PDB file of C-alpha atoms in Angstrom:
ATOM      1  CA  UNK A   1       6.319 -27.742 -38.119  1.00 90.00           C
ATOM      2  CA  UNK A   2       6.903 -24.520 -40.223  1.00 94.00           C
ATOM      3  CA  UNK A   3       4.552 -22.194 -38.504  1.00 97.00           C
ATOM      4  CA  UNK A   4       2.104 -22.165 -35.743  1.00 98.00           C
ATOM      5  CA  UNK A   5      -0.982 -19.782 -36.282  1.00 98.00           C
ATOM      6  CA  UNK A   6      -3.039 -18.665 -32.623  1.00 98.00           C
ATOM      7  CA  UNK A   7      -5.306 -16.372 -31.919  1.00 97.00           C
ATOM      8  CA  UNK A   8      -9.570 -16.607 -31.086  1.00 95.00           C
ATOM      9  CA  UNK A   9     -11.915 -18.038 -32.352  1.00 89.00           C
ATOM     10  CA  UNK A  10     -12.846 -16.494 -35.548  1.00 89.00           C
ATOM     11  CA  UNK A  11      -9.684 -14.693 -36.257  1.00 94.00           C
ATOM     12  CA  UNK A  12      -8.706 -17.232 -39.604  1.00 94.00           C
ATOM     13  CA  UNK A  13      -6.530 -19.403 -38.054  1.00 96.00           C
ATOM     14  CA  UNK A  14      -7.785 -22.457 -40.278  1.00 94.00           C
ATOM     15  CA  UNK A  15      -8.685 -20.531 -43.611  1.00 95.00           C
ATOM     16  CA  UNK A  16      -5.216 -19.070 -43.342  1.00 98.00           C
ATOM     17  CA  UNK A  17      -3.637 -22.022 -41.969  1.00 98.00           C
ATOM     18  CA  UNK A  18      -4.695 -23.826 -45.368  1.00 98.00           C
ATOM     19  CA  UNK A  19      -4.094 -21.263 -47.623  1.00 98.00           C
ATOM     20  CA  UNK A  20      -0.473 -20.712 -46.043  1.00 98.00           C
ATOM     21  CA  UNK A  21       0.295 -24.473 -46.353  1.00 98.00           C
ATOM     22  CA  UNK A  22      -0.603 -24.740 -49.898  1.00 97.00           C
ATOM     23  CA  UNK A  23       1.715 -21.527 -50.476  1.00 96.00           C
ATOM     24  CA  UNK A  24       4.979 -22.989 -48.468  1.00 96.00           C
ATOM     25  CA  UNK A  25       3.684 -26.739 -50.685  1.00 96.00           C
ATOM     26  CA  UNK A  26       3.593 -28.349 -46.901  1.00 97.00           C
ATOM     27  CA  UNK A  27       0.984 -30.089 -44.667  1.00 97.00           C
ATOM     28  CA  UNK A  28      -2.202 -28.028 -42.770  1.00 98.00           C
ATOM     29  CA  UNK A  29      -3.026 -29.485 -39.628  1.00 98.00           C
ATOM     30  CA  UNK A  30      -6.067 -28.061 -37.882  1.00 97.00           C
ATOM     31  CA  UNK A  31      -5.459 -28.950 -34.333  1.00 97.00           C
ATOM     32  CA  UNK A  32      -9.501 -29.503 -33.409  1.00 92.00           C
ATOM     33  CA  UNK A  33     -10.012 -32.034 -36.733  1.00 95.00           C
ATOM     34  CA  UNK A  34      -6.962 -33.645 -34.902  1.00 97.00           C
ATOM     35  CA  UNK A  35      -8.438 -33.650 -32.028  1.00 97.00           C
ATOM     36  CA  UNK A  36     -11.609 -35.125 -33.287  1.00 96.00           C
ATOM     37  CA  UNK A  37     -10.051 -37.695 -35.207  1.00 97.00           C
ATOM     38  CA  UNK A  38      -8.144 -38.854 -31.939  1.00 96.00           C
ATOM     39  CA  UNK A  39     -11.876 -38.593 -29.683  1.00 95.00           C
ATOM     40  CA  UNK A  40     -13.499 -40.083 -32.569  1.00 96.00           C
ATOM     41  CA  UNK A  41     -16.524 -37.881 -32.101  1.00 95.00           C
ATOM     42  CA  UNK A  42     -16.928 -34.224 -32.327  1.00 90.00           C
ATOM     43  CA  UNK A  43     -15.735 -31.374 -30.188  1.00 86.00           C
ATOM     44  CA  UNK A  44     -19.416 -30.211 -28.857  1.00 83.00           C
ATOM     45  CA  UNK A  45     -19.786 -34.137 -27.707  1.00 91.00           C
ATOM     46  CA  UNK A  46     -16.337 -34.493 -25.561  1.00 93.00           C
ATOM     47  CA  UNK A  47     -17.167 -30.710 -23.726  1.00 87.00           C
ATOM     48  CA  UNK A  48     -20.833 -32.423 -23.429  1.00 89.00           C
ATOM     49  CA  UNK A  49     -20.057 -35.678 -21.956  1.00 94.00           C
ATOM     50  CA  UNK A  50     -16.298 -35.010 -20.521  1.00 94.00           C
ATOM     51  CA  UNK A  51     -15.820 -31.482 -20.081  1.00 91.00           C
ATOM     52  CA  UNK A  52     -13.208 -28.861 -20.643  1.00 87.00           C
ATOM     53  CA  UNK A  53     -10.241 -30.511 -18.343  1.00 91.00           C
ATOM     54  CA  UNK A  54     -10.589 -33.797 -20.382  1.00 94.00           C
ATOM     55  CA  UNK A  55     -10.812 -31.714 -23.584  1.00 93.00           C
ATOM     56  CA  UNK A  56      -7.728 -29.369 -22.998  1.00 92.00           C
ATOM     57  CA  UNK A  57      -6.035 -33.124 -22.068  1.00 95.00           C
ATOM     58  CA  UNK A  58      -6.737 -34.386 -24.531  1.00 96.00           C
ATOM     59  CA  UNK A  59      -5.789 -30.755 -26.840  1.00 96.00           C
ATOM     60  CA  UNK A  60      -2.369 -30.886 -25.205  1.00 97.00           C
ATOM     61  CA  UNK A  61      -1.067 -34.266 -26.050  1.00 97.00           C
ATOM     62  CA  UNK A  62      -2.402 -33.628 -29.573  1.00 98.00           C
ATOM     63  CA  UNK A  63      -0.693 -30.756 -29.316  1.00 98.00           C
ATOM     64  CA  UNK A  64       2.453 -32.492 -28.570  1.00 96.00           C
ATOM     65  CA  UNK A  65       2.247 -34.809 -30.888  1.00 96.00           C
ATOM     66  CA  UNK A  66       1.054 -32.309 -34.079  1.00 97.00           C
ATOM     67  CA  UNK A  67       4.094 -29.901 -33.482  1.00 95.00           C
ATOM     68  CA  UNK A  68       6.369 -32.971 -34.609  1.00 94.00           C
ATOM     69  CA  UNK A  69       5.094 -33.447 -37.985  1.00 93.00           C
ATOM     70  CA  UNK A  70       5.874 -30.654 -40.953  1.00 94.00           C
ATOM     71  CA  UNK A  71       3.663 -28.247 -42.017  1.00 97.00           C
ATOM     72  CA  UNK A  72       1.351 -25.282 -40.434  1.00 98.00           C
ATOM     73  CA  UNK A  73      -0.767 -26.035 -37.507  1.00 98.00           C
ATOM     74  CA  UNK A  74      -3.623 -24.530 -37.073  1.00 98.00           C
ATOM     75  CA  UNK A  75      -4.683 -24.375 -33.333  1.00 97.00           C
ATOM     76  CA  UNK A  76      -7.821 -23.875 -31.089  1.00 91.00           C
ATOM     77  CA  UNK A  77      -8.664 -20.583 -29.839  1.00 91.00           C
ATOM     78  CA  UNK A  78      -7.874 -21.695 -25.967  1.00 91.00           C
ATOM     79  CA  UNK A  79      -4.934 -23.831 -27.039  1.00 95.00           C
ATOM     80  CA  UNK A  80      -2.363 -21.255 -26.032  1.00 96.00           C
ATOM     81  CA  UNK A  81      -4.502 -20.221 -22.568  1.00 94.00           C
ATOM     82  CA  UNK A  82      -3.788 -23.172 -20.715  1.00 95.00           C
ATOM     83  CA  UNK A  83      -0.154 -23.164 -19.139  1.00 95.00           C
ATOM     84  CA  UNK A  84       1.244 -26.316 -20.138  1.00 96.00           C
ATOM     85  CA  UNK A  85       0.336 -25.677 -24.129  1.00 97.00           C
ATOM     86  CA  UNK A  86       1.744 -22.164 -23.337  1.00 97.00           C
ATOM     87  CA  UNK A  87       4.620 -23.336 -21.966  1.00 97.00           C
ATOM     88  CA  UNK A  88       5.226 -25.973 -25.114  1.00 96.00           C
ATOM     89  CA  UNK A  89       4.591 -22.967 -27.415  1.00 97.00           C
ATOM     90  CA  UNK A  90       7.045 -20.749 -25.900  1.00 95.00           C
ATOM     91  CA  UNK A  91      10.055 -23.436 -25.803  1.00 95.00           C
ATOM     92  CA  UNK A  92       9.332 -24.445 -29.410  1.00 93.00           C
ATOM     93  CA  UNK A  93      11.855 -23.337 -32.280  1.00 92.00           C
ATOM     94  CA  UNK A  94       8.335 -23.141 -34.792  1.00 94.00           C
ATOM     95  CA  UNK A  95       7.233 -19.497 -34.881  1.00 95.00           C
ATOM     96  CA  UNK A  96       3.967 -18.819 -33.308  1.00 97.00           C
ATOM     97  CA  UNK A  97       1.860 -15.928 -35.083  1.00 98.00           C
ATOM     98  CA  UNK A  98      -1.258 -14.790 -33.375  1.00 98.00           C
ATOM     99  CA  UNK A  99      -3.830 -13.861 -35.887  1.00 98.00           C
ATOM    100  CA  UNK A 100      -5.847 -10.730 -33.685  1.00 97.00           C
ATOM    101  CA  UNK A 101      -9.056  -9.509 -34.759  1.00 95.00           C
ATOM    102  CA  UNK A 102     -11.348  -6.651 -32.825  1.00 94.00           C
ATOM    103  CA  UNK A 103     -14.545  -7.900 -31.097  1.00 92.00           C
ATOM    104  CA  UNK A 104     -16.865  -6.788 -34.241  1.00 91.00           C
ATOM    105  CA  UNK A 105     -14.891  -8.670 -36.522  1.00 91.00           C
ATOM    106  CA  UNK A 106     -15.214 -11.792 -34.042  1.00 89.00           C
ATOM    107  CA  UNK A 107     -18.717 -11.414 -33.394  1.00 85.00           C
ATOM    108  CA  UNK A 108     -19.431 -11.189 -37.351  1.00 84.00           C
ATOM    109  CA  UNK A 109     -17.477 -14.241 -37.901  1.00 80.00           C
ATOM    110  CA  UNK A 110     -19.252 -16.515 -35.437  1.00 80.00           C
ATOM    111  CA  UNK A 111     -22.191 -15.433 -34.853  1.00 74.00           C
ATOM    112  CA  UNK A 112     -24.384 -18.919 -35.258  1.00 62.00           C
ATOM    113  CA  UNK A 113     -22.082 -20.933 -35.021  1.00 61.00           C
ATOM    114  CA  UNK A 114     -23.335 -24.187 -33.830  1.00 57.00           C
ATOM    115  CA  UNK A 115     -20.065 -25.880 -34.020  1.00 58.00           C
ATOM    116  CA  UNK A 116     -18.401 -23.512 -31.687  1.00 57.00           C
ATOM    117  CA  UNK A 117     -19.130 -24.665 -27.835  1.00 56.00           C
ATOM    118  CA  UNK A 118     -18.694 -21.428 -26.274  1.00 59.00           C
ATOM    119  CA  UNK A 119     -20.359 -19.754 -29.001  1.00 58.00           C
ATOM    120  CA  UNK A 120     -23.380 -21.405 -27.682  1.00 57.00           C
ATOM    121  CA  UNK A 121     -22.521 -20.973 -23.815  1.00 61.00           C
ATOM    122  CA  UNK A 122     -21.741 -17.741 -23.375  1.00 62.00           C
ATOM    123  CA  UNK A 123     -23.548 -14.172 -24.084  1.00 75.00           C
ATOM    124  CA  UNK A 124     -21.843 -11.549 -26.298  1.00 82.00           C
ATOM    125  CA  UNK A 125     -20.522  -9.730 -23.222  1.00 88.00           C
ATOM    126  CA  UNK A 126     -19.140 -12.621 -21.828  1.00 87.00           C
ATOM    127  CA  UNK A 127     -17.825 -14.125 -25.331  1.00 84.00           C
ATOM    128  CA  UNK A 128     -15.773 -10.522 -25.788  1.00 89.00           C
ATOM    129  CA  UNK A 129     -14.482 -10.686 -21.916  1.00 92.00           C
ATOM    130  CA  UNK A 130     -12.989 -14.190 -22.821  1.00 90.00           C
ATOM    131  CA  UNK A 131     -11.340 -12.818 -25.915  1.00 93.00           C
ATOM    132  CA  UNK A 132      -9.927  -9.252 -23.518  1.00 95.00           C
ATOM    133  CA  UNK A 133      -8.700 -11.772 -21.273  1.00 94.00           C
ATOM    134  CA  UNK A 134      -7.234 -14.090 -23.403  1.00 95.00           C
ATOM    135  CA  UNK A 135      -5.516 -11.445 -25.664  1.00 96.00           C
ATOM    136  CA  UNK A 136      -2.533 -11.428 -23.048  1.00 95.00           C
ATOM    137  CA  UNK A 137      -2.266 -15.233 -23.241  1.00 96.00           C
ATOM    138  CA  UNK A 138      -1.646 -15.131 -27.145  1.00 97.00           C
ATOM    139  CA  UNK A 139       0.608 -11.895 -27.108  1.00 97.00           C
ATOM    140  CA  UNK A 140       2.804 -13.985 -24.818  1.00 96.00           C
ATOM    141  CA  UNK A 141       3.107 -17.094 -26.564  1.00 96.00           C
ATOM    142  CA  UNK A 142       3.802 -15.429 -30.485  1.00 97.00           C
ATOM    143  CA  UNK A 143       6.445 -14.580 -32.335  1.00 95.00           C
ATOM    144  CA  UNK A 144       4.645 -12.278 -34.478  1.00 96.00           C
ATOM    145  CA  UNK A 145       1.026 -10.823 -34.171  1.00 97.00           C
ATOM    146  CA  UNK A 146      -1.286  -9.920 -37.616  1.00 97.00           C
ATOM    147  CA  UNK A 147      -4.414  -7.589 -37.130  1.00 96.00           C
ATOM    148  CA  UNK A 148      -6.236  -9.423 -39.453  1.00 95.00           C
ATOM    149  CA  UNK A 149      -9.576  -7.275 -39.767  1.00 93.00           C
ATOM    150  CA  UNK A 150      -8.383  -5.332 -42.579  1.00 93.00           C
ATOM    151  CA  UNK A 151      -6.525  -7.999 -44.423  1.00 96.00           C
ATOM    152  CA  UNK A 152      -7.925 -10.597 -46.857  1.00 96.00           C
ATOM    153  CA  UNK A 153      -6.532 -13.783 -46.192  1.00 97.00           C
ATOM    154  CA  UNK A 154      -4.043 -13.869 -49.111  1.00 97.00           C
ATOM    155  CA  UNK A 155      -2.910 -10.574 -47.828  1.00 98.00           C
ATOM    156  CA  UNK A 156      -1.981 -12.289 -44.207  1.00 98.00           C
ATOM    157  CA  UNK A 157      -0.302 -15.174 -45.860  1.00 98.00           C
ATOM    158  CA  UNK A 158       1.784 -12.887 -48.075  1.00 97.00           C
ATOM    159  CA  UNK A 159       3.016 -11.330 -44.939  1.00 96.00           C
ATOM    160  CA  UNK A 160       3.690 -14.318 -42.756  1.00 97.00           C
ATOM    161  CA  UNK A 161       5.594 -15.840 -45.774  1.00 96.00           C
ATOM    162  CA  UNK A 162       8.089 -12.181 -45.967  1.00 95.00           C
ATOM    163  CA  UNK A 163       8.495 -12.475 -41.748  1.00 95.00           C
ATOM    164  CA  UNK A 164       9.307 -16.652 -42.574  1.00 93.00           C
ATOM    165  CA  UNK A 165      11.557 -15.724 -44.704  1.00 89.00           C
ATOM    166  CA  UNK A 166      12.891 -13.121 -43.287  1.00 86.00           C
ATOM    167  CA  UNK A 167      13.673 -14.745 -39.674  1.00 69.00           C
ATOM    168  CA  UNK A 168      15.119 -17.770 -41.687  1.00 63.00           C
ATOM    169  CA  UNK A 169      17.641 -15.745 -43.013  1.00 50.00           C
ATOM    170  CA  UNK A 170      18.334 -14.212 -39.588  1.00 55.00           C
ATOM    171  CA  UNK A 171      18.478 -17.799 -38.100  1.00 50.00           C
ATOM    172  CA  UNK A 172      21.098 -19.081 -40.863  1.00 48.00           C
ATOM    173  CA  UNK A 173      22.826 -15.850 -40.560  1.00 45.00           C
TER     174      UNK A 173
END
């Protein structure tokens, strides 16, 4: 794994995550298709029938088992919040890079979003809170944070592929 990308929903974890990937000429991995692929059945059905505490078990070991393969992962916005995917995170050599977007950005991004389950569940207030709260959670866990409001995505990928470069260098040093 070259590069891990974080941050909530909506921030451009996946459109960057692609777009970086075909830049480096590696693998994207988006950790929810994973996910789905390993449920066989989308992510609204396992929160419906199983709930969260299957899904984030079933998130970590995919988890695991993505961050062994090459490429850029692409993660879930709660990935990093629970400890144990936290903890792998932290104690991994792959840089983690939290994409951060302010609430309006978020809200403009996902609003009716069917696909997103707490999209659906929670109010705006209550969507935000989640994102204030888990805002910690990702500063912990990365390596290097992007406000992404103002950027276009080519713009973000350009500067995650100067700080990859740059901390390889450091590294081989």
């Amino acid at each position: 794994m070259q590069a891990i990308l974080i941050g909530f929903m909506g921030s451009g974890k996946t459109t960057v995550g692609r777009l970086l990937a075909q830049k480096l000429a590696t693998e994207h991995a988006d950790l929810d298709d994973l996910i789905i692929q390993r449920a066989g059945q989308p992510i609204t059905s396992i929160f419906a029938k199983h709930g969260e505490t299957y899904f984030r078990q079933l998130e970590h070991q995919t988890l695991e088992q993505a961050m062994t393969v090459p490429g850029i992962l692409s993660t879930g916005g709660g990935t990093p919040t629970i400890a144990v995917n936290a903890k792998l995170l932290m104690s991994s050599s792959v840089p983690v890079i939290w994409l951060a977007a302010n609430d309006q950005t978020i809200l403009r991004r996902v609003q009716h979003d069917a696909s997103r389950p707490l999209v659906n569940e929670l109010d705006e207030n209550v969507l935000l809170a989640l994102k204030q709260q888990r805002n910690r959670q990702y500063a912990a866990a990365a390596d290097l944070i992007i406000p992404t409001d103002r950027l276009t995505p080519v713009e973000i990928v350009r500067q995650i592929k100067t700080w990859l470069s740059t901390a390889q260098r450091v590294l081989q040093g």
